[in-house]
CSV table of C-alpha atoms in Angstrom, one decimal:
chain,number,residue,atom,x,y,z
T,29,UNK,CA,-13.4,-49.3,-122.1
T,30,UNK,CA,-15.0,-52.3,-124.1
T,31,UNK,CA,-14.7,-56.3,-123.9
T,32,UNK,CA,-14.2,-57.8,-127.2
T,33,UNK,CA,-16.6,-60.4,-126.8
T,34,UNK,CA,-19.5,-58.8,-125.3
T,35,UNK,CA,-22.0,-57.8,-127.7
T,36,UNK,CA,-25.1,-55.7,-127.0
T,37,UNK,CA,-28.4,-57.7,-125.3
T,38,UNK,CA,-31.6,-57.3,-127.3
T,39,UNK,CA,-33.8,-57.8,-124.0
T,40,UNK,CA,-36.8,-58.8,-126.2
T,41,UNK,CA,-35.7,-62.1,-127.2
T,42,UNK,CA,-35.0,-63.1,-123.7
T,43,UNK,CA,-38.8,-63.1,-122.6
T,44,UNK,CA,-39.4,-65.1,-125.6
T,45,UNK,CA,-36.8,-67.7,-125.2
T,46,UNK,CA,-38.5,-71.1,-124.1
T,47,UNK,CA,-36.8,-73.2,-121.7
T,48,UNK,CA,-33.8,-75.0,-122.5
T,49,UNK,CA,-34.9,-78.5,-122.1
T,50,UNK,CA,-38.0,-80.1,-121.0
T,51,UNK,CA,-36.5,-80.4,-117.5
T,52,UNK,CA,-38.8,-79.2,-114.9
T,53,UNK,CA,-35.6,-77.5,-113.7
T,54,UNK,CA,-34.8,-76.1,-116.6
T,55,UNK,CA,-34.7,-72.2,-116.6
T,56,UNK,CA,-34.7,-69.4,-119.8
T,57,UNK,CA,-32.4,-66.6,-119.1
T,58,UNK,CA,-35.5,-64.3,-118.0
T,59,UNK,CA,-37.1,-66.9,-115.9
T,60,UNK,CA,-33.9,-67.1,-114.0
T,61,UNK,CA,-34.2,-63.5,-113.8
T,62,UNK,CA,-36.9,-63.1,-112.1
T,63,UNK,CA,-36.5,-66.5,-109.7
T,64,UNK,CA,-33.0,-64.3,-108.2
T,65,UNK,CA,-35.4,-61.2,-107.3
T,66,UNK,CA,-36.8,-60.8,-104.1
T,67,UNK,CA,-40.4,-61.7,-104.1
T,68,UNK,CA,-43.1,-59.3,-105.4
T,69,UNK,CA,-44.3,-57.0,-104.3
T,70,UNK,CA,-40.9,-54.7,-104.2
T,71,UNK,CA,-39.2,-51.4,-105.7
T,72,UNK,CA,-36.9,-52.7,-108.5
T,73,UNK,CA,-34.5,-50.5,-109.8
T,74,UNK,CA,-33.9,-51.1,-114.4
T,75,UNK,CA,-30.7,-49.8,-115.1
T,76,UNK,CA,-30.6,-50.5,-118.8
T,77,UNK,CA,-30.2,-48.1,-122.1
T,78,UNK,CA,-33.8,-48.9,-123.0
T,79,UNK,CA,-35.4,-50.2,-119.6
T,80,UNK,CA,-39.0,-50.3,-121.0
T,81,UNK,CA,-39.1,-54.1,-122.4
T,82,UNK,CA,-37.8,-55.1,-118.7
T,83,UNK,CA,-40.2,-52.9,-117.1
T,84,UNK,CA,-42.7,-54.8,-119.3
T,85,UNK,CA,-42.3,-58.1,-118.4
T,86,UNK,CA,-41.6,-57.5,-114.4
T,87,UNK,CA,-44.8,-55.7,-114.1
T,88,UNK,CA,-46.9,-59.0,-114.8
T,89,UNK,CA,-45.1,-60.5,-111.9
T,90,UNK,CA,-46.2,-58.4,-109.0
T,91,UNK,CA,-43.0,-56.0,-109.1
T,92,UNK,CA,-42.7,-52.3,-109.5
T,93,UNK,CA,-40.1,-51.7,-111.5
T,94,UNK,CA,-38.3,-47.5,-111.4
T,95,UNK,CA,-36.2,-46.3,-114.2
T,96,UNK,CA,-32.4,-44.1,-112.9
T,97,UNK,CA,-33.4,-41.3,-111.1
T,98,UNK,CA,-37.0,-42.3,-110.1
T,99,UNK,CA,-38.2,-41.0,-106.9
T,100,UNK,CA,-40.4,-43.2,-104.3
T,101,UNK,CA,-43.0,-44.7,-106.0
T,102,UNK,CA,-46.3,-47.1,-104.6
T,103,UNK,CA,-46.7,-50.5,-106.4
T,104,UNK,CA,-49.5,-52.6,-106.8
T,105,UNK,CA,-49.5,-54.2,-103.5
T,106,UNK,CA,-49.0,-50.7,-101.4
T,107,UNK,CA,-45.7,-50.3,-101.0
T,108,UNK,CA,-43.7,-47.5,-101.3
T,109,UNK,CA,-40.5,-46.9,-100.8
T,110,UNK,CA,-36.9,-46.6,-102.7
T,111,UNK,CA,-35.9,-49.9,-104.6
T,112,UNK,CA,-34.5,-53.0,-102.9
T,113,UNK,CA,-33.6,-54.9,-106.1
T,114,UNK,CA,-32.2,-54.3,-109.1
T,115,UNK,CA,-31.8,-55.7,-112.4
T,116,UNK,CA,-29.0,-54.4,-114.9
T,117,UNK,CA,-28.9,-54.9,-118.5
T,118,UNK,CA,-25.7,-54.8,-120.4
T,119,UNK,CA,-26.9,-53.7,-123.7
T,120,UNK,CA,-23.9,-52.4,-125.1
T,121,UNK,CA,-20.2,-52.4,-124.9
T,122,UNK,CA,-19.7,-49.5,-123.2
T,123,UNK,CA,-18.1,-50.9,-119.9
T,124,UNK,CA,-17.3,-47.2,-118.5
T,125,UNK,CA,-21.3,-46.5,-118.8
T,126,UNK,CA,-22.1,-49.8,-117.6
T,127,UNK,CA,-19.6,-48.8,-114.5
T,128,UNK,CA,-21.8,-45.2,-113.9
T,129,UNK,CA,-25.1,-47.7,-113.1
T,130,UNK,CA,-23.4,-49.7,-111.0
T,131,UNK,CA,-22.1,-47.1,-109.0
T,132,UNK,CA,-25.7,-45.5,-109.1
T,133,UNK,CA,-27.2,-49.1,-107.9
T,134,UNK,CA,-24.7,-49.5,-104.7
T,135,UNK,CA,-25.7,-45.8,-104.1
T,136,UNK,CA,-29.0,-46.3,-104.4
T,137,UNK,CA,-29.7,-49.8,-103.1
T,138,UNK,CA,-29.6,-50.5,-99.3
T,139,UNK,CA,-27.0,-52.5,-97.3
T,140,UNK,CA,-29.3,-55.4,-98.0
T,141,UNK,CA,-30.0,-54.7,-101.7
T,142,UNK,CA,-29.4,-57.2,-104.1
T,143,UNK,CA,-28.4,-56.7,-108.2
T,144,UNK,CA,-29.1,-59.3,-111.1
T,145,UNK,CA,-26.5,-58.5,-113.7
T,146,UNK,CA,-27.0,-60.2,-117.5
T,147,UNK,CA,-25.2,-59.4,-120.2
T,148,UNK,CA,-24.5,-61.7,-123.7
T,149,UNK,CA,-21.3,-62.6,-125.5
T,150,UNK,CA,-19.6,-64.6,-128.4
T,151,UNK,CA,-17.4,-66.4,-126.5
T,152,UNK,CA,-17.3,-69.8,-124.4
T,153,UNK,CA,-16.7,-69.5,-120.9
T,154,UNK,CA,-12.7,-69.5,-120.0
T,155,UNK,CA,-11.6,-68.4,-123.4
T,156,UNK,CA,-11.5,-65.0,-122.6
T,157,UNK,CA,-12.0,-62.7,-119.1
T,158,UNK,CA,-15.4,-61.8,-117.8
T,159,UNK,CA,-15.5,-58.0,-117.9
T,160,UNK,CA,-18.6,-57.6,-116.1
T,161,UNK,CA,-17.6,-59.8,-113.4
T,162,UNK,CA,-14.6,-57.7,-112.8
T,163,UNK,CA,-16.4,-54.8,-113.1
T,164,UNK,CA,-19.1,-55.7,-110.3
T,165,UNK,CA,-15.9,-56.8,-108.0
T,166,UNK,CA,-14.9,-53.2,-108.4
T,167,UNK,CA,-18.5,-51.6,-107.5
T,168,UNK,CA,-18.6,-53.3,-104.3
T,169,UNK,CA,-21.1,-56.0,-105.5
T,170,UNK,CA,-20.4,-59.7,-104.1
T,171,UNK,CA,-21.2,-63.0,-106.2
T,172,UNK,CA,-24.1,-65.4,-105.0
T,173,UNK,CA,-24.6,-67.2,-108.0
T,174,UNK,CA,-23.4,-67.4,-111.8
T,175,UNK,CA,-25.4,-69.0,-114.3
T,176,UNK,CA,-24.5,-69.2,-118.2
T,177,UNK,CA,-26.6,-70.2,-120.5
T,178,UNK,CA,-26.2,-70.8,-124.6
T,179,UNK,CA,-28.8,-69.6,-126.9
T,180,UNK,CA,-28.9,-71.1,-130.8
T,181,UNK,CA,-30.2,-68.2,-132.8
T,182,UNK,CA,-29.7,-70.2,-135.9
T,183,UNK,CA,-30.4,-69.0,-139.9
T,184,UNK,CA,-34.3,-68.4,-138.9
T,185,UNK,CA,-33.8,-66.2,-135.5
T,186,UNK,CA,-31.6,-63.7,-134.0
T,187,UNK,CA,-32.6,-60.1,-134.6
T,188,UNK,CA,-30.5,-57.3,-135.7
T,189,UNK,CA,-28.3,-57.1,-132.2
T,190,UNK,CA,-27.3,-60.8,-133.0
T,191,UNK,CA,-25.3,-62.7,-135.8
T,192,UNK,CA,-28.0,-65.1,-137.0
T,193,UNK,CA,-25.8,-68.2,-137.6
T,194,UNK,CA,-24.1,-67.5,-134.4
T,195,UNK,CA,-24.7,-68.8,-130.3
T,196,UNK,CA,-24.7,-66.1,-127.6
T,197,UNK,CA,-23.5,-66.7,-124.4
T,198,UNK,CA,-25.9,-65.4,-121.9
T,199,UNK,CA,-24.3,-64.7,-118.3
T,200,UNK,CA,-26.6,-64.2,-115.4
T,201,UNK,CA,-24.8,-62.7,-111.9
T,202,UNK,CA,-26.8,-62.7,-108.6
T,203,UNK,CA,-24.9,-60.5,-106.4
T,204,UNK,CA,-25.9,-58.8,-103.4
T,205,UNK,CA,-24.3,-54.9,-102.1
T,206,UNK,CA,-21.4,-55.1,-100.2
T,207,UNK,CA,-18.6,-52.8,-99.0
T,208,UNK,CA,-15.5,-54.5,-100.8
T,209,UNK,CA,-14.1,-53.0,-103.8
T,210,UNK,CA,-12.1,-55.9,-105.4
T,211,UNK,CA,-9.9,-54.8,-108.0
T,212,UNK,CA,-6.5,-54.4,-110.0
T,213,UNK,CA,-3.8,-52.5,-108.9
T,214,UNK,CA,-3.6,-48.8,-109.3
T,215,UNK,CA,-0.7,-46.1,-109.1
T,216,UNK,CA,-0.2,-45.5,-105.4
T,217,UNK,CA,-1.1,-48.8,-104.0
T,218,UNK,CA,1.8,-49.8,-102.8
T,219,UNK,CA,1.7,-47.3,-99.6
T,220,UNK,CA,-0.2,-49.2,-98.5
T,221,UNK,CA,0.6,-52.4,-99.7
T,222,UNK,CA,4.3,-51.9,-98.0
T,223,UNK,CA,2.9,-51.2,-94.4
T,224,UNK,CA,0.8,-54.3,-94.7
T,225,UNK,CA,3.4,-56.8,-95.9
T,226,UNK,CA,5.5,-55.6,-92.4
T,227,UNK,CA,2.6,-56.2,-90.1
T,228,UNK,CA,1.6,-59.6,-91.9
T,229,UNK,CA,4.9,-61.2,-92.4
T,230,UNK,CA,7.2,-59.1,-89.6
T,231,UNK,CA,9.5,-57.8,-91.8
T,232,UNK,CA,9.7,-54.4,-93.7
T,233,UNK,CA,10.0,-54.4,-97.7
T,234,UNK,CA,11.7,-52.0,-99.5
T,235,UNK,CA,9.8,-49.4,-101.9
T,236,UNK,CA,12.5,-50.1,-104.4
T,237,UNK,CA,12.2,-54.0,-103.7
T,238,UNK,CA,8.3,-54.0,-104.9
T,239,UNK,CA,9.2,-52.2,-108.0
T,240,UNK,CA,11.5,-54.9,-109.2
T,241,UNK,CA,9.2,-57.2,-108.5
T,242,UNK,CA,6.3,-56.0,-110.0
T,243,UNK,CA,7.1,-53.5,-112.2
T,244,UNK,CA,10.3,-54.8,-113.2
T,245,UNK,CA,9.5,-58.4,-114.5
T,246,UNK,CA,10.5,-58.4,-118.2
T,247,UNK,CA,7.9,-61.2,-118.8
T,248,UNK,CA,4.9,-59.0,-117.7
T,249,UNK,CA,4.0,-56.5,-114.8
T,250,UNK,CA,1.3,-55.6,-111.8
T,251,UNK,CA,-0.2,-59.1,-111.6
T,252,UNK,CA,-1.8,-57.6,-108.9
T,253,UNK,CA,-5.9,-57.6,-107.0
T,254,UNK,CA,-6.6,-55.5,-104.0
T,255,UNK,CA,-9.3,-55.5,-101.9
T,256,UNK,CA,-10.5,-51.9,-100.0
T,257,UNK,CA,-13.3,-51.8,-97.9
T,258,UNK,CA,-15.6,-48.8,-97.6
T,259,UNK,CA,-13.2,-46.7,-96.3
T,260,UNK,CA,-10.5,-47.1,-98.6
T,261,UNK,CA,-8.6,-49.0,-96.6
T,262,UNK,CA,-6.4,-52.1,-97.9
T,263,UNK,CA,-8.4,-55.6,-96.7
T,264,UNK,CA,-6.6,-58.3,-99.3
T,265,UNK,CA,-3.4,-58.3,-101.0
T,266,UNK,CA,-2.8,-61.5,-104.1
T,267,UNK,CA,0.2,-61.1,-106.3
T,268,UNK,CA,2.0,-63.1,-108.8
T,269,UNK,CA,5.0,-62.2,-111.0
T,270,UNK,CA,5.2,-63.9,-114.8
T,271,UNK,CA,7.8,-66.8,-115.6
T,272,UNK,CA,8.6,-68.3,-118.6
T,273,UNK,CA,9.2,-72.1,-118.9
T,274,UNK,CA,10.7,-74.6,-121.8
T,275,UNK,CA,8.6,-77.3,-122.3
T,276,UNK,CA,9.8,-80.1,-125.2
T,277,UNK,CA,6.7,-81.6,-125.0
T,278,UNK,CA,4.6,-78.1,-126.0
T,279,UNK,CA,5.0,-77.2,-129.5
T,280,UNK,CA,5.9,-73.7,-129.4
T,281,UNK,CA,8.4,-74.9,-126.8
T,282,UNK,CA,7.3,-72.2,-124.4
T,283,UNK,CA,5.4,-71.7,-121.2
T,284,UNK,CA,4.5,-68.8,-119.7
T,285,UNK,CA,3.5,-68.8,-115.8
T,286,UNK,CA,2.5,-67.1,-112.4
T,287,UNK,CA,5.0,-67.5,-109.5
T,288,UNK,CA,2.4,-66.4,-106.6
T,289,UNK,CA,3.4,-64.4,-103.7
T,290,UNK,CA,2.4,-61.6,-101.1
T,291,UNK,CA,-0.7,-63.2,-100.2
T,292,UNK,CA,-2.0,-61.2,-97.0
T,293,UNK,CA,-5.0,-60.3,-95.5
T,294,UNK,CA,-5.9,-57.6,-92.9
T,295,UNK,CA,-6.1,-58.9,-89.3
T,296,UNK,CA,-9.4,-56.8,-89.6
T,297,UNK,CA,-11.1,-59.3,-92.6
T,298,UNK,CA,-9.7,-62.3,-91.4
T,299,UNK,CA,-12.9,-63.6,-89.7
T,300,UNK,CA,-15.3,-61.8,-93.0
T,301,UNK,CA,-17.2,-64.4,-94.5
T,302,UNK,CA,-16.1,-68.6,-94.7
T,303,UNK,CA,-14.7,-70.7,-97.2
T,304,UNK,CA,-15.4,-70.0,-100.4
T,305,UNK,CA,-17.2,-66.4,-99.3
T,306,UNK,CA,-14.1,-65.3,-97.2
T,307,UNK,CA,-12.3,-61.9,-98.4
T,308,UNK,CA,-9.4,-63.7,-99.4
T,309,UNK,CA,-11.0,-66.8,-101.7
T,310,UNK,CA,-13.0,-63.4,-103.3
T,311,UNK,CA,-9.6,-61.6,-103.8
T,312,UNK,CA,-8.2,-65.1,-105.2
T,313,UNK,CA,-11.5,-66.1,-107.6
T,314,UNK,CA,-10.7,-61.8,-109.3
T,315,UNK,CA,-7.0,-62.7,-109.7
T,316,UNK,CA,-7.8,-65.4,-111.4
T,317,UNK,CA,-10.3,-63.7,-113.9
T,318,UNK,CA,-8.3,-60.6,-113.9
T,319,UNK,CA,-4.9,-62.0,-114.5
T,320,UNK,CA,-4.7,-65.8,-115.5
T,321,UNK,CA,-7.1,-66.6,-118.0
T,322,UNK,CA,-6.2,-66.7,-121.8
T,323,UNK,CA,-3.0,-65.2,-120.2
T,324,UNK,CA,-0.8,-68.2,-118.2
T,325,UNK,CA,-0.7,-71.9,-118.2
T,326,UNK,CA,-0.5,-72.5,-114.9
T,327,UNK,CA,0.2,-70.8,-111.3
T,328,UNK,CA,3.1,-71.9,-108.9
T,329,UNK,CA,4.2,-71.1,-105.5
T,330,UNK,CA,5.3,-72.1,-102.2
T,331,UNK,CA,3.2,-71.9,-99.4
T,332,UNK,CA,3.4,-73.2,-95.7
T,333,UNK,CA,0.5,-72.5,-92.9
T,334,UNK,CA,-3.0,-71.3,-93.0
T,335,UNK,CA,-2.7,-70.2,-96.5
T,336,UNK,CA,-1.6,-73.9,-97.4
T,337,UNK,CA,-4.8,-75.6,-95.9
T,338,UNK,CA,-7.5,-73.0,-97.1
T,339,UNK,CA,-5.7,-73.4,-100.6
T,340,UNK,CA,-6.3,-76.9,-101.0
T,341,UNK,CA,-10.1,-76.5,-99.5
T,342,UNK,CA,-11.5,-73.7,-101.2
T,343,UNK,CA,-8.9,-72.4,-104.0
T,344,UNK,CA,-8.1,-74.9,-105.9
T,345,UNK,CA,-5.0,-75.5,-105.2
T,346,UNK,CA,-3.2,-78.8,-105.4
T,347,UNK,CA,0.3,-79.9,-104.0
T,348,UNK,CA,2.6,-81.9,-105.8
T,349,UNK,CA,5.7,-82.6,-103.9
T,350,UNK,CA,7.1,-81.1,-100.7
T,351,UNK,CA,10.3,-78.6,-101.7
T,352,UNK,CA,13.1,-81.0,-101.1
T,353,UNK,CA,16.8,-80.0,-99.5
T,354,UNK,CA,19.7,-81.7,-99.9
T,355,UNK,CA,22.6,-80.3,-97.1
T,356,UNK,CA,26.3,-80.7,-96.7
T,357,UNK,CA,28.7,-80.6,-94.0
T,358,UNK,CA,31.0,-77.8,-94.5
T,359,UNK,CA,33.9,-80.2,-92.7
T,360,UNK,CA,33.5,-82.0,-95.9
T,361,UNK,CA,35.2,-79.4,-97.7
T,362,UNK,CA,38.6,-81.3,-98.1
T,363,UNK,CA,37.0,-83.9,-100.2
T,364,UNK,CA,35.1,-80.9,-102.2
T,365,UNK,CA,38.4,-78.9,-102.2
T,366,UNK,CA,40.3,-81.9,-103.7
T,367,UNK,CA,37.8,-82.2,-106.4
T,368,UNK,CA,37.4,-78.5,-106.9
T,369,UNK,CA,41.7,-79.2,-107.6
T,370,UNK,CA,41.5,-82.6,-110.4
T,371,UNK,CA,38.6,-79.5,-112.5
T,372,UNK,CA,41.5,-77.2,-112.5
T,373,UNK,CA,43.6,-79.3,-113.6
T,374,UNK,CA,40.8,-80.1,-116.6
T,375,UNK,CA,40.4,-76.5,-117.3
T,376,UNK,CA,37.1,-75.7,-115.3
T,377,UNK,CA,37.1,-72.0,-113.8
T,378,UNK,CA,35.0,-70.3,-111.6
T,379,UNK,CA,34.4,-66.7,-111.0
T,380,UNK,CA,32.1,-64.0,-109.8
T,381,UNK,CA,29.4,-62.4,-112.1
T,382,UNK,CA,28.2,-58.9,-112.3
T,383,UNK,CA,26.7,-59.0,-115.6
T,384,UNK,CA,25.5,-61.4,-118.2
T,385,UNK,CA,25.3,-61.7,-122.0
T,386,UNK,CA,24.4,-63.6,-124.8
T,387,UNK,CA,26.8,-66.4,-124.1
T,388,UNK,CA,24.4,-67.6,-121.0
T,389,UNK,CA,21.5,-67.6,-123.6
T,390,UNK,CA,23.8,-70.0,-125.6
T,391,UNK,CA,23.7,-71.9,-122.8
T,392,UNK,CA,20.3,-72.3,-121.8
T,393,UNK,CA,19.2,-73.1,-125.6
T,394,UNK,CA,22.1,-75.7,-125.4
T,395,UNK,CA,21.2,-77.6,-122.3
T,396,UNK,CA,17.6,-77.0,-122.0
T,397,UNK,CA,16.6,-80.0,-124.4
T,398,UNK,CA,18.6,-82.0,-121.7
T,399,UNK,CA,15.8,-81.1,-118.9
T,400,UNK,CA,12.1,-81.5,-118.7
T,401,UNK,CA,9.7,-78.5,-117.7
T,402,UNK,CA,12.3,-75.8,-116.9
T,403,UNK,CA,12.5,-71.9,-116.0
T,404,UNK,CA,13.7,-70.1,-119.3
T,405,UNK,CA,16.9,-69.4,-117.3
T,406,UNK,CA,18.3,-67.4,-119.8
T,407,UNK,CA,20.4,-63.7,-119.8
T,408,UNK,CA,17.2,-61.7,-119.4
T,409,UNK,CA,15.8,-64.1,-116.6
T,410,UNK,CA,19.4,-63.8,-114.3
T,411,UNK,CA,19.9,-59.9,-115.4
T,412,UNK,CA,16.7,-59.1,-113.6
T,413,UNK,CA,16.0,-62.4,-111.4
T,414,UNK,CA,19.8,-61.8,-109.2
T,415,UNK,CA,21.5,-59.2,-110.6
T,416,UNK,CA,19.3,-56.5,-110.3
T,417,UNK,CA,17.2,-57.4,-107.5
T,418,UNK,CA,18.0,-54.5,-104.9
T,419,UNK,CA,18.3,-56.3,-101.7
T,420,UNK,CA,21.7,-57.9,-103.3
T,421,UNK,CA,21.6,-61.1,-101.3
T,422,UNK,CA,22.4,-63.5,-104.5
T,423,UNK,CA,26.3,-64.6,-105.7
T,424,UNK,CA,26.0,-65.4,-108.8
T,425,UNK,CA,29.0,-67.7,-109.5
T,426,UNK,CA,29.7,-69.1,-113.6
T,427,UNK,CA,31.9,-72.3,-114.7
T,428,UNK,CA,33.7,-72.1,-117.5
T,429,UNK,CA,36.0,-75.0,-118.7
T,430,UNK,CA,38.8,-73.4,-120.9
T,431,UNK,CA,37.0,-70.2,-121.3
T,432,UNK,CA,33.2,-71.9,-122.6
T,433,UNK,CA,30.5,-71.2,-119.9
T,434,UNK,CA,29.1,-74.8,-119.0
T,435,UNK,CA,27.1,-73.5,-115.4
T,436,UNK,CA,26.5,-71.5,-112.8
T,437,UNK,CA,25.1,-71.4,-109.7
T,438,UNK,CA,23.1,-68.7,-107.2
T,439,UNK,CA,24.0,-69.1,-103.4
T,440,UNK,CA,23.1,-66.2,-100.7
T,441,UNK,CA,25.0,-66.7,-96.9
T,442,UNK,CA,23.4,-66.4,-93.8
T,443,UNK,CA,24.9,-67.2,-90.7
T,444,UNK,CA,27.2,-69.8,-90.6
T,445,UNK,CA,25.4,-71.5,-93.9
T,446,UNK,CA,25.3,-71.4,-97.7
T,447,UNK,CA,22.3,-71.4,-99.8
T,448,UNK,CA,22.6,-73.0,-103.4
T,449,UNK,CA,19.4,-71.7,-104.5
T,450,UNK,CA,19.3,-71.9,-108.1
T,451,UNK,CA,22.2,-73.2,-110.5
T,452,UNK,CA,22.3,-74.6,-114.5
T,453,UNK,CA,24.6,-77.0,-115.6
T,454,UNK,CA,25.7,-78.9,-118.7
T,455,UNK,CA,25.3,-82.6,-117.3
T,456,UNK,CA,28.1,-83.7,-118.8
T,457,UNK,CA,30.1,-81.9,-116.8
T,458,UNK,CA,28.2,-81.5,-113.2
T,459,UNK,CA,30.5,-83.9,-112.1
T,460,UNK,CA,33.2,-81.9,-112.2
T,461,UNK,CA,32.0,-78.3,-112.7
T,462,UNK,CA,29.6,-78.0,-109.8
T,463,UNK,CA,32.6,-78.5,-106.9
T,464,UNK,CA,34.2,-75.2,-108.5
């Protein structure tokens, strides 16, 4: 596995690189290096493809640095011991390498151990995903700080690792060893993903019910981070599904977003880390990375509860409106029913659907311009929205007047009431065709 926009690190240039301003503050890429490793004297593990230049320059500053595989060593100031730092060097694109000396760091480093990842790239931050993040959420390697800093190489530097008219993006990660594994989702998850959902919402959910979800989405599939702990057992649980919007005010006319849900935690995890450190803002910051950027316009979902108030304080999120409900006496009906008669007597019809076709993209395409931002509510959106969802609680109910779909609406009964949950209508005729 590679990341298109990493390119390999020539270490060298790093420890030659002079400060980025004449701030006090201001740090080079190496400097900040070395001010995110424990102080000297300690056992620092280089996990790099060519680990001498780093051993060179951390040797000056008290520290005793051990290639892979080194046994016990004494530094200068008498201590001797296995490492409790380490720095790794991403130079080169091999991720699934870069993956083997991470694994060997959290093996090697102890519960306290801490890891300085760098690695350079072409492009700016939040065009593309971070790779190596994601890859030191899956080692079991937590964030502490993230630094990015811009080197101009120009037409009179660079070296044969770097385009010479070019600026590299170098990324610094100070991370310390943990025991979460944060990651995408991977075939089998969902035993125990099901069994989790019961216990955290009291309900059970249906093997066949998560596979239309996530698997059946025709916009996009397994939008899905996890979080195990050490044992393998499921901590975290964040989950969106795509859906595509019509915008008139975009110029390709379409939108495509994330409709969140099946956001749980484990009782367990619950009181792990605060605020921005807890399991589920970490689970939240990898979805993100993993799933959203360069790849949706926005996020959307409904939340209520605990998950609504640590949302708006340490994820970002922000609430626009409440969801609003209009209701209606059903001992109203007479008025509706006599309405529902003048439409027939127009030519408006109403029946049960069981399938859909072209015709209801027709539709859409028609009436969309009509509307602002709107769900693509076309044929391939209902087919697998309410038609094929397996728990076959929707009615899906279609207007026509003489024989030419103008609407339709979704309703599901429960109890003694009846849910209009989703419907699309010509406005011209609302009036009239929504009382069929």
């Amino acid at each position: 596995m590679t990341s298109g926009n990493l390119v390999p690190l020539f270490f060298p240039e790093l420890l030659e690189t002079p400060k980025i301003d004449a701030g006090a503050t201001a740090l080079s890429p190496w400097d900040t290096l070395v001010a995110w490793l424990p102080l000297p004297p300690c056992v620092v593990l280089v996990l790099a493809s060519k680990p001498e230049p780093v051993a060179e320059g951390l040797r000056p500053k008290g520290y005793l640095p051990v290639p892979r595989g080194a046994t016990p060593a004494t530094s200068s100031g008498g201590r001797e011991g296995p490492p409790t730092a380490a720095v790794l060097v991403v130079d080169h694109v091999d991720l699934e390498a870069t993956r083997a000396l991470l694994e060997e760091a959290w093996t090697t480093l102890p519960d306290s151990g801490s890891l300085v990842a760098i690695c350079a790239r072409t492009a700016a931050p939040g065009q593309v995903r971070d790779e190596v993040r994601l890859l030191l959420d899956e080692c079991k390697f937590q964030f502490v700080e993230h630094r990015e800093v811009t080197l101009a190489f120009g037409s009179g530097g660079g070296s044969e690792n770097t385009s010479k008219a070019q600026d590299i993006l170098v990324s610094l990660y100070r991370t310390r060893r943990d025991r979460f594994a944060i990651r995408g989702y991977r075939a089998g998850d969902e035993a125990a993903v099901l069994p989790m959902f019961a216990v955290s919402f009291g309900t059970p959910r249906s093997e066949e019910h998560w596979r239309w979800k996530y698997r059946g989405d025709p916009y996009g599939s397994l939008r899905i981070t996890e979080v195990f702990d050490e044992n393998g057992r499921l901590a975290a649980h964040y989950a969106g599904y795509p859906v595509r919007f019509v915008w008139p005010l975009q110029a390709s006319g379409e939108i495509t977003a994330l409709q969140i849900g099946d956001t749980m935690t484990s009782k367990a995890v619950r009181a792990t880390g605060f605020g921005q450190n807890s399991v589920l803002a970490r689970t939240v910051d990898d979805f993100y990375e993993r799933h959203c950027i360069g790849q949706t316009s926005f996020n959307y979902g409904f939340n209520t509860g605990h998950i609504r108030k640590l949302g708006e304080r340490y994820l970002g999120y922000r609430y626009i409106s409440p969801v609003t409900v209009w209701k209606r006496s059903l001992r109203l009906r007479r008025r509706l029913a006599l309405r529902a008669l003048v439409a027939r007597a127009m030519g408006y019809r109403a029946g049960l659907v069981v399938t859909v076709s072209p015709e209801w993209d027709d539709l859409f395409s028609r009436v969309a311009p009509k509307y602002g931002l709107l769900v693509q509510r076309d044929a391939r959106y209902l087919g697998w929205r309410y038609l094929a969802c397996p728990d076959r609680v929707h009615t899906v109910v279609a207007v026509r007047r003489r024989g030419a779909l103008v609407g339709w609406g979704v309703s599901a009964v429960r109890g003694q009431t009846v849910y209009l949950g989703d419907t699309l209508f010509d406005p011209a005729t609302t009036a009239w065709a929504l009382p069929m």
